[in-house]
Coordinates of C-alpha atoms and ligand atoms in Angstrom, one line a residue:
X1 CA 71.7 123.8 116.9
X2 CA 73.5 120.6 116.1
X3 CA 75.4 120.8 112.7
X4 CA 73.9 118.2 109.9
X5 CA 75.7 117.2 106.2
X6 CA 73.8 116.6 103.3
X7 CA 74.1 113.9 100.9
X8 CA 72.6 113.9 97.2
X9 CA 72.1 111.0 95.0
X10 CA 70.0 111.1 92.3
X11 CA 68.4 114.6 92.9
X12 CA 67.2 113.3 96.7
X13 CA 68.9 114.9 99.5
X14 CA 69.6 113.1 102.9
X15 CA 70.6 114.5 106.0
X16 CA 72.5 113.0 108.5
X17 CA 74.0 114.3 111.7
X18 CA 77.1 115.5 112.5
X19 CA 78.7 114.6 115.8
X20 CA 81.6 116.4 117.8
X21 CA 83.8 114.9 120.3
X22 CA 84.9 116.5 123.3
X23 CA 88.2 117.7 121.2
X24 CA 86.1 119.1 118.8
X25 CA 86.7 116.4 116.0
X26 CA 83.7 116.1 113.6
X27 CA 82.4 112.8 112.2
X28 CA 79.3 112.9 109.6
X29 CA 77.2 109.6 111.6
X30 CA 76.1 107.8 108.9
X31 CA 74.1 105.1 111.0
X32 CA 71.0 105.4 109.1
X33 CA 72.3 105.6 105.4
X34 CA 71.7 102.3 104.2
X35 CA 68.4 102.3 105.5
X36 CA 67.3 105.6 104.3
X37 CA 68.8 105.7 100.7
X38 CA 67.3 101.9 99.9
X39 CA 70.8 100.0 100.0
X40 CA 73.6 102.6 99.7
X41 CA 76.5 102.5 101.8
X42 CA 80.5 103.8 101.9
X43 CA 83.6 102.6 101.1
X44 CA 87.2 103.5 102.8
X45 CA 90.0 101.0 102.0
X46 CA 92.2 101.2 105.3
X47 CA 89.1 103.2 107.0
X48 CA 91.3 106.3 106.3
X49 CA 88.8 108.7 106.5
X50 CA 86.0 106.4 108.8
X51 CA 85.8 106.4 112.4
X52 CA 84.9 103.0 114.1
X53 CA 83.7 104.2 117.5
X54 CA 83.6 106.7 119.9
X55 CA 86.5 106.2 122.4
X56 CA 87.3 108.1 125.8
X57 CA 90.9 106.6 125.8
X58 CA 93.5 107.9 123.9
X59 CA 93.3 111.3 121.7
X60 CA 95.8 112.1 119.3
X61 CA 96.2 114.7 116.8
X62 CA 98.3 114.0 113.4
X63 CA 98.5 117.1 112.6
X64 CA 100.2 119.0 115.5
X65 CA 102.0 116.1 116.9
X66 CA 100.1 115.8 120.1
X67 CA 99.4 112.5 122.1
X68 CA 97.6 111.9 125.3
X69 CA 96.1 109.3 127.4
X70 CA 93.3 110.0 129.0
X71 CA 93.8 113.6 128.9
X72 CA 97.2 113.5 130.1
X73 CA 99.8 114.8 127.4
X74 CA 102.4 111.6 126.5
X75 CA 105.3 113.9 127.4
X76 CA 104.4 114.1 131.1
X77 CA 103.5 110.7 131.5
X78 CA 106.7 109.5 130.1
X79 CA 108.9 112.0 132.2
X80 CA 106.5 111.4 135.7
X81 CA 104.4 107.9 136.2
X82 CA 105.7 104.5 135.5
X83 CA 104.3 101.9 133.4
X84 CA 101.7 100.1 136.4
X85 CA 100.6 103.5 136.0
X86 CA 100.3 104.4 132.7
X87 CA 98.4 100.8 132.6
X88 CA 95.5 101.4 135.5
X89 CA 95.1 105.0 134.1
X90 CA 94.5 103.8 130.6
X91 CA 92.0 101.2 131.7
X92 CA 89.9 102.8 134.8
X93 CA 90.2 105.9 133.4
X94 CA 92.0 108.1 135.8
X95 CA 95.6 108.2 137.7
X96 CA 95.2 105.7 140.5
X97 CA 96.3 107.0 143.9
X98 CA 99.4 105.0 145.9
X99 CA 96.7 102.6 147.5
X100 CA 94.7 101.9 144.8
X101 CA 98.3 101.0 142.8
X102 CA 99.6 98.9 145.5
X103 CA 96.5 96.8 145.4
X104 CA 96.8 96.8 141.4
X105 CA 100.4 95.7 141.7
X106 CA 99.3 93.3 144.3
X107 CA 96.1 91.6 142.7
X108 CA 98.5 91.0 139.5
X109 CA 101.4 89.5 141.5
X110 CA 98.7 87.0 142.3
X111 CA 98.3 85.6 138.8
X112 CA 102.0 85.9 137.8
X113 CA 102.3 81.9 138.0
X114 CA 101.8 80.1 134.4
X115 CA 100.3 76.8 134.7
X116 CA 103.3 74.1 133.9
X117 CA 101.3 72.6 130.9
X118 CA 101.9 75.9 129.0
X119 CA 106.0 75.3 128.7
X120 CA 104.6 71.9 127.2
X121 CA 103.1 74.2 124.1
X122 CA 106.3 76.6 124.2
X123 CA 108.2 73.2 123.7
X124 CA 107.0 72.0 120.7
X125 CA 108.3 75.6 119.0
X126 CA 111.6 75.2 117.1
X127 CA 114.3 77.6 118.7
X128 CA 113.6 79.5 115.1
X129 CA 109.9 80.5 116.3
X130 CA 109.5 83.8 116.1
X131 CA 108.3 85.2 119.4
X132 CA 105.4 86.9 118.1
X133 CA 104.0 83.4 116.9
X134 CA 104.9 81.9 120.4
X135 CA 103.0 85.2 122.1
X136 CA 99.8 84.8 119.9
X137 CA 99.9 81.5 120.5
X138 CA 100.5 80.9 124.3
X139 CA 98.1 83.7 124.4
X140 CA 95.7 81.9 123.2
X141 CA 96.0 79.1 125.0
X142 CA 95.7 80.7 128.0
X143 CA 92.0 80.2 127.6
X144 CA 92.3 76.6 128.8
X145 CA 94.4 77.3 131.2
X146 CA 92.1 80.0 132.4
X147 CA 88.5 79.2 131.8
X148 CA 86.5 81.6 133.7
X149 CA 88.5 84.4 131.6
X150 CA 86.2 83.8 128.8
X151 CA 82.8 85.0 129.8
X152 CA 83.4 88.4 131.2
X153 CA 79.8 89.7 132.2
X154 CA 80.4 91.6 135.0
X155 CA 83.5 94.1 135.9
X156 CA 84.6 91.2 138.4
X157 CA 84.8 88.8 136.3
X158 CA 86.7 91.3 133.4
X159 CA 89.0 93.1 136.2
X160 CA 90.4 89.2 137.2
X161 CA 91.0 88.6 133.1
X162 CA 93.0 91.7 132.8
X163 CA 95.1 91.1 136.0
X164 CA 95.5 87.1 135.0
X165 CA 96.9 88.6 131.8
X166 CA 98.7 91.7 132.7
X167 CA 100.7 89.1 135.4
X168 CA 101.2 86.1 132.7
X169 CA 102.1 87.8 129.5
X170 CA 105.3 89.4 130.7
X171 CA 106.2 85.7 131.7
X172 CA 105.2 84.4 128.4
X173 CA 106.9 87.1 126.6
X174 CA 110.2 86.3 128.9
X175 CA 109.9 82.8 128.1
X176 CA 109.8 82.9 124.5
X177 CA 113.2 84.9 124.6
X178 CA 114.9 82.1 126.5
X179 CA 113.5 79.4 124.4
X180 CA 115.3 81.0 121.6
X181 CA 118.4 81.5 123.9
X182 CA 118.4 77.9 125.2
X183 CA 118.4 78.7 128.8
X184 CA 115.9 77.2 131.5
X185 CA 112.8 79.6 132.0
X186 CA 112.7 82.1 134.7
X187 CA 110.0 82.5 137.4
X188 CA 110.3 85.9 138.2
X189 CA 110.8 87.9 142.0
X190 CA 107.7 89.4 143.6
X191 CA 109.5 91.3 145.1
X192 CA 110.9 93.1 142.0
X193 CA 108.9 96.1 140.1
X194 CA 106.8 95.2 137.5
X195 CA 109.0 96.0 134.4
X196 CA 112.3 94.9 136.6
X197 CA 111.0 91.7 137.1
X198 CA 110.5 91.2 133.6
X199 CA 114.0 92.1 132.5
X200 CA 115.0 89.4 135.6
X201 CA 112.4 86.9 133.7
X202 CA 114.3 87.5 130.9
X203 CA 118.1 88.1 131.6
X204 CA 118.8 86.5 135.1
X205 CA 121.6 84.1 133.9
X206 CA 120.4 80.1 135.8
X207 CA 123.2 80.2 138.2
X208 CA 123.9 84.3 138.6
X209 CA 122.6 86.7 140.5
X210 CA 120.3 89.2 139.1
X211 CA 121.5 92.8 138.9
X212 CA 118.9 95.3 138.3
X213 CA 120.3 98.7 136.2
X214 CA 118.5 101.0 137.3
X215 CA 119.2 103.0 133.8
X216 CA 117.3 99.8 132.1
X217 CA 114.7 99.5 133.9
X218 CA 113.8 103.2 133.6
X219 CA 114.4 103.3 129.9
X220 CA 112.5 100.0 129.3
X221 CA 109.6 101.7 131.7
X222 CA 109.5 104.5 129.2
X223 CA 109.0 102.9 126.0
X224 CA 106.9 100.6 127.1
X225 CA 104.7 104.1 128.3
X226 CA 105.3 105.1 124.4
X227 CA 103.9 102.0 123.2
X228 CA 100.6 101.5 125.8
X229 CA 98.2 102.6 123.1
X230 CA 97.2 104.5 120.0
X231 CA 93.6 105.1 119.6
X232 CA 92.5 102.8 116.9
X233 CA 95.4 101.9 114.7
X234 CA 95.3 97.7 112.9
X235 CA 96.4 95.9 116.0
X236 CA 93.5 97.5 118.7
X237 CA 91.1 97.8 115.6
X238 CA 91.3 94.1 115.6
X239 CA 91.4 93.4 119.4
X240 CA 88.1 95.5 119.5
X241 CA 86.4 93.8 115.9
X242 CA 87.4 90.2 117.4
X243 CA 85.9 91.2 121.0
X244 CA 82.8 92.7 119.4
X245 CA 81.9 89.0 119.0
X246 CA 82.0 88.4 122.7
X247 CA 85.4 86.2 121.7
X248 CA 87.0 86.5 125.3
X249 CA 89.8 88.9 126.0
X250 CA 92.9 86.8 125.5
X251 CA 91.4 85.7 122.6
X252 CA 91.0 89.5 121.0
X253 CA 94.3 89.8 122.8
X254 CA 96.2 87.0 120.2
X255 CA 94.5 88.4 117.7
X256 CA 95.9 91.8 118.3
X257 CA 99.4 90.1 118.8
X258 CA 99.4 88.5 115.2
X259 CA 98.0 92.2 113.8
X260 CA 101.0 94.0 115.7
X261 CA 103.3 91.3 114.0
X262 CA 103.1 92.9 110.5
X263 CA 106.3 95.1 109.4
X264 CA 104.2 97.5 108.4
X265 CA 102.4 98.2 111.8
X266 CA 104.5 97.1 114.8
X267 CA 106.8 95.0 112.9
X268 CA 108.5 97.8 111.8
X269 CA 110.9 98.2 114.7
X270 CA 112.6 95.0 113.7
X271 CA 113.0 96.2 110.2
X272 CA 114.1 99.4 111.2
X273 CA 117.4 97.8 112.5
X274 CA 117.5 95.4 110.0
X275 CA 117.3 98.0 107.5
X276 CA 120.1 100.4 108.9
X277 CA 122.2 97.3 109.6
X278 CA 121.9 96.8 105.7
X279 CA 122.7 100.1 105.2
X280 CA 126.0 99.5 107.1
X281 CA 126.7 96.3 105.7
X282 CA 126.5 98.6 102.6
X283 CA 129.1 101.1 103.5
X284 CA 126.8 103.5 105.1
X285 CA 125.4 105.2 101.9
X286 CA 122.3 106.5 103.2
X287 CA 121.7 108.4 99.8
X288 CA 121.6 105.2 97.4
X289 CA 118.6 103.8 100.4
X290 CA 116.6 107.5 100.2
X291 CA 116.5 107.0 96.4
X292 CA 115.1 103.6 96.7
X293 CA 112.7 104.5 99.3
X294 CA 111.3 107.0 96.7
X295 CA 111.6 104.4 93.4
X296 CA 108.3 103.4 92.9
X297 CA 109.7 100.9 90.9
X298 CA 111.5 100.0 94.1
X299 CA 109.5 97.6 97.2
X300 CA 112.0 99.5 99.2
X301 CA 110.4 101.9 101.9
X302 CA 112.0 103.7 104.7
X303 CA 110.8 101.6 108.0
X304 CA 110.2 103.7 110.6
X305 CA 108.8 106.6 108.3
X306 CA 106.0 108.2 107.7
X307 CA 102.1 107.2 109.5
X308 CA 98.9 107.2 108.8
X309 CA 97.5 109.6 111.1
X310 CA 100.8 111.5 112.6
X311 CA 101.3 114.1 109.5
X312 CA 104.5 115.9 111.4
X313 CA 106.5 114.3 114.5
X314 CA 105.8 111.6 115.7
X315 CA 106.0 112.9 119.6
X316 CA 106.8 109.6 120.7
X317 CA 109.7 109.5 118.3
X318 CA 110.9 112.8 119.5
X319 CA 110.9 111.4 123.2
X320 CA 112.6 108.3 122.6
X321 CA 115.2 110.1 120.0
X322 CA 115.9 112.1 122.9
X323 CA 116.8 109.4 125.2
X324 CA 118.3 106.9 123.1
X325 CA 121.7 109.1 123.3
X326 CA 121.1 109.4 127.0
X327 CA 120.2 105.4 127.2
X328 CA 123.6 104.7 125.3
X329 CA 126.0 106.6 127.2
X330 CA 124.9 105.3 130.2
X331 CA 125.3 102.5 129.3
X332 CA 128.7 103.1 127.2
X333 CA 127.5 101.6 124.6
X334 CA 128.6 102.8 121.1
X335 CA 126.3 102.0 118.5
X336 CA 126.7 103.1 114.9
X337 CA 123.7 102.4 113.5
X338 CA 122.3 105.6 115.9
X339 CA 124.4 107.9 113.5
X340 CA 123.7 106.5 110.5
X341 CA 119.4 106.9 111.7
X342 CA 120.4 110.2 112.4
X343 CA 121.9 111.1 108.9
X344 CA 118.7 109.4 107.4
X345 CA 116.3 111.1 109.5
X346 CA 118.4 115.0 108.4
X347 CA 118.6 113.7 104.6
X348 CA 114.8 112.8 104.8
X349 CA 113.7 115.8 106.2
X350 CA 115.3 118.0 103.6
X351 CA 113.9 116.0 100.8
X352 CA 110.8 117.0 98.9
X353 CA 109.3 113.3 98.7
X354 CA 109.7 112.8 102.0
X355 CA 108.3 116.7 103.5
X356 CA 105.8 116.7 100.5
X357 CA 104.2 113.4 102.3
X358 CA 104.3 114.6 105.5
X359 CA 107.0 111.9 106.0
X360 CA 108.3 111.8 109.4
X361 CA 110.2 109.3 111.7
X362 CA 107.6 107.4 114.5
X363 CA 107.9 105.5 117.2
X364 CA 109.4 102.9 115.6
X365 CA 112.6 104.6 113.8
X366 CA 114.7 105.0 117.3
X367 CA 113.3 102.2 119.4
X368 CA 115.5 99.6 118.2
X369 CA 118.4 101.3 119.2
X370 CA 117.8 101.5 122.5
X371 CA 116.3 98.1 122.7
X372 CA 119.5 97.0 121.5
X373 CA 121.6 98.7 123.4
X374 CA 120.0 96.9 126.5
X375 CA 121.0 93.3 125.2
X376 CA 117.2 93.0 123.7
X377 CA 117.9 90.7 120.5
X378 CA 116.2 92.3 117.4
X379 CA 114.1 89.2 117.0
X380 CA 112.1 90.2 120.1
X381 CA 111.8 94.3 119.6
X382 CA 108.0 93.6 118.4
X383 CA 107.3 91.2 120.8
X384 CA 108.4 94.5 123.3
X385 CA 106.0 96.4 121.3
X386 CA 103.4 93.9 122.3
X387 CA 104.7 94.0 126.2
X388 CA 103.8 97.6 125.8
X389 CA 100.3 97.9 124.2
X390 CA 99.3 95.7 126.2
X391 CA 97.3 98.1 128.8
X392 CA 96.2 99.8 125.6
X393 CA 94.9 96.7 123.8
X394 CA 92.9 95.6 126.9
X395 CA 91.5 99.3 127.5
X396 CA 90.0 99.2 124.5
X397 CA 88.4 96.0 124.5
X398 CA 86.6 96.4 127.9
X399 CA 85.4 100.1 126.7
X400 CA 83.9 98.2 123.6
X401 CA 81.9 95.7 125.7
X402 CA 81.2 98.4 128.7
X403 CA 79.6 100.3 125.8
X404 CA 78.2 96.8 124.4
X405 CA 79.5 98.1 120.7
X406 CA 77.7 96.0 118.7
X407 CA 79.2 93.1 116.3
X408 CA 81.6 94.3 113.8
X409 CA 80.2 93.5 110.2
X410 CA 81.5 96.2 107.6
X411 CA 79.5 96.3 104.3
X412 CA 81.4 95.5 100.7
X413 CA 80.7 96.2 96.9
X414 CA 80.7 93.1 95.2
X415 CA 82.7 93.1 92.1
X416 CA 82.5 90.0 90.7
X417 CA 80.2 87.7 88.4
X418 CA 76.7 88.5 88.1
X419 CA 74.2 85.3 88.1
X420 CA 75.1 82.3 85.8
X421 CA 73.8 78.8 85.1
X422 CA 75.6 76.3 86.3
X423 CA 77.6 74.3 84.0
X424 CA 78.3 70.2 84.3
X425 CA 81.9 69.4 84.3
X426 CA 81.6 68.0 80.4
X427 CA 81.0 70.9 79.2
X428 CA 83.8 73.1 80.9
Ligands
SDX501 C1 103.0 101.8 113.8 O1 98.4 103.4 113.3 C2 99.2 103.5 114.3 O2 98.9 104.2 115.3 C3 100.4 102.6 114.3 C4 101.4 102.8 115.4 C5 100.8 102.5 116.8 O3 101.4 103.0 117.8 O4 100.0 101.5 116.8 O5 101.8 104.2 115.4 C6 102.6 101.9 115.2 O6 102.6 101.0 113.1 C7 103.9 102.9 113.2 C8 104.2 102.7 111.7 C9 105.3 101.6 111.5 N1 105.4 101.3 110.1 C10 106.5 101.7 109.4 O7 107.4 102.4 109.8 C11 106.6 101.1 108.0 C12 107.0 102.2 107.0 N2 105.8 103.1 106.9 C13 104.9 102.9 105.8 O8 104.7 101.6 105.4 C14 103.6 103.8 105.9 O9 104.1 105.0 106.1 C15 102.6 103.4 106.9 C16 102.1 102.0 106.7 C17 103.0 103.6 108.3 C18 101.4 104.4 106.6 O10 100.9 104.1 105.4 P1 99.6 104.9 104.8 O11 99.1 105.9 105.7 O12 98.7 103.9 104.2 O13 100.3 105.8 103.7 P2 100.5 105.3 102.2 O14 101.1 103.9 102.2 O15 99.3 105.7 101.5 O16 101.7 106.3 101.7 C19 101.4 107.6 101.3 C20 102.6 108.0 100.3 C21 102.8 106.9 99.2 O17 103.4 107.6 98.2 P3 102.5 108.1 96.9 O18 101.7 106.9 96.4 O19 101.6 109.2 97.5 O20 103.5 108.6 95.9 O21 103.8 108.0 101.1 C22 104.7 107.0 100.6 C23 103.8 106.0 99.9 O22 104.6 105.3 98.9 N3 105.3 106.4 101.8 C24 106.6 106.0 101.9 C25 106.7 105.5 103.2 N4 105.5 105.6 103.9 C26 104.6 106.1 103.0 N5 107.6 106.0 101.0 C27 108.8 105.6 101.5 N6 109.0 105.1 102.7 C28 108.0 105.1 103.6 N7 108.2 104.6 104.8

């Protein structure tokens, strides 16, 4: 017997049914409630407690700390596949065998040119442009480039818009570090690995040869695992509303870009190290910052803390915590904003405004440092953000039209003026 919840307004009862998904979650389905009570509906500002769809993609549980993909706990992914992966697993569903990632690999090499016109576009950006603006934009322009990307209806025509983008953002998102940097743009190697031909896109010096560091491309490979996707947090929320009007996929995908671009969502890695750096600047006091971080008085928060669904650890914080002091002696590189993170992190987790909250660092609060630490400039930590959601972001979008999830239109309570004449100008 399938469980129902009641609702009563003004003495008449409605039931409506409750679902459960495969990991037992519960959500009250309130398809029918406008319909039934004669006009009233819900409302959730940030959709905290309201579910937009049914996914199969990502599960993860705020409460216990537990991410997976597919089924596959984020722990073991990050420890035993690589990114290519990570990427095919999150979008067909299951772990694809050598063949079948070969020929992934393969059919994306195939797209990794970008049509000369675009660098005419990434010209006419300033050297100042941020990278996210150049992503979101060259994304979108992609289209032109790339007609038949638009109108995905059949799996064909969808599986050659996700290997066209999967091959060209990686050059895009090299490109728009160099344009800052001043150097000529790089082509890439075929021959290279996916993620080590991205770090040759973007640090091959125009007349060196390119090294790969094997310690690099592995810790790169990882966090850009970390980052592949979330279920629905802002950035794939808005891939998947923008999609839901059958706006092509590298459309929903600039959308997603400028929603990741936000220092509250995946912003936050820049201001993470922008923050600690003021904290050095400062003489290292991370006492005075924790006190401002709980001032409401105070715009101050602690970036990198606290989430709105992870309630303890955020596991992908714990993973890239973990490696961020493997990542930097490797490398022998020193970097003192790791210890003063650290000393945050202990303060915060001993303080009753931050454990009262359910406060904890996420994926955001150690990245930086080890983006860093590989000669990534701080200006392009959420554009790596972007590199690595990616697979997530495009997942989603072709479950929501595979599932032909209808238009997104959320309802609203109207607040403001109730009917009135209108009056001429001389009388205002
Ligand atoms: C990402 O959704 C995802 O999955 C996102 C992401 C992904 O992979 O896609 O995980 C990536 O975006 C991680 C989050 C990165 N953002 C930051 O690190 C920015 C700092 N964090 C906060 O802005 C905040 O914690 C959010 C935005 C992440 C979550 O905000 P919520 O869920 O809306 O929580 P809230 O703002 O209602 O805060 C609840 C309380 C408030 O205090 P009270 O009003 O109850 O007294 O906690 C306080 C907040 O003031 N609070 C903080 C804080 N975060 C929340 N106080 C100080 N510092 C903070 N960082």
């Amino acid at each position: 017997m399938s469980k129902t919840a009641i609702l009563e307004i003004d003495g008449k009862k409605y039931e409506f049914p409750v679902i459960k998904g495969t990991e037992n979650e519960e959500a009250i389905d309130i398809k029918t409630l406008r319909s039934v009570t004669g006009g009233v509906t819900t409302i959730d500002p940030g959709y905290k407690n309201t579910g937009s769809c049914e996914s199969a993609i990502t599960f993860l549980n705020g409460e216990e700390g537990v991410l997976r993909y597919r089924g596959y706990a984020i722990e073991d992914l990050a420890e035993k596949a690589d990114f290519l992966e990570v990427a095919y697993l999150l979008i067909f569903g299951e772990l694809p065998s050598q063949q079948e990632l070969n020929k992934f690999h393969e059919d994306i090499k195939q797209h990794s040119h970008v049509d000369e016109d675009v660098k005419k576009i990434l010209d006419g950006f300033p050297k100042s442009a941020h990278p996210m603006g150049v992503l979101s934009s060259l994304t979108s322009a992609l289209v032109a480039f790339n007609p038949s990307s638009v109108n995905v209806d059949s799996e064909e025509d969808m599986y050659n818009a996700m290997v066209r983008i999967l091959a060209k953002f990686p050059v895009l998102t090299a490109w728009a570090y160099r344009k800052r940097t001043g150097q000529p743009l790089d082509y890439g190697d075929d021959s290279l690995g996916y993620v080590d031909n991205f770090l040759k896109m973007m640090f091959k010096k125009p007349h060196g040869e390119y090294k790969s560091n094997k310690v690099v491309v592995d810790a790169l490979d990882k966090l850009l695992i970390l980052h592949a996707d979330h279920e629905q947090n802002c950035s794939t929320s808005t891939v998947r509303m923008v999609g839901s009007s059958h706006a092509g996929l590298f459309a929903s995908l600039s959308a997603g870009i400028n929603a990741l671009w936000g220092p509250l969502h995946g912003g936050a890695n820049q201001a993470v190290i922008e923050m600690l750096e003021n904290i050095k600047e400062d003489g290292g006091d991370t006492h005075k910052f924790m006190q401002k971080a709980k001032d409401k008085n105070d715009p101050f928060r602690l970036m990198g803390f606290g989430h709105r669904v992870y309630k303890n650890f955020d596991p992908r914080a714990r993973i890239i915590k973990k490696s961020a002091d493997d990542v930097l002696s490797a490398l022998g590189v020193e970097d003192p904003v790791l210890n003063i993170a650290k000393g945050l992190e202990k303060e915060a987790l001993e303080d009753s405004y931050f454990v009262d909250r359910k406060l904890y660092p996420n994926v955001d609060f150690y990245s930086g440092i080890i983006y860093r630490a590989m000669g990534i400039p701080v200006e392009m930590f959420t554009a790596m953000f972007a590199l690595g959601r990616l697979p997530g972001w495009i997942a989603q979008w072709r479950e929501m039209r595979l599932r032909k999830e209808p238009i997104g239109r959320p309802r609203q309570v109207y607040i403001g003026e109730t009917h009135r004449e209108f009056k001429p100008i001389e009388k205002r």
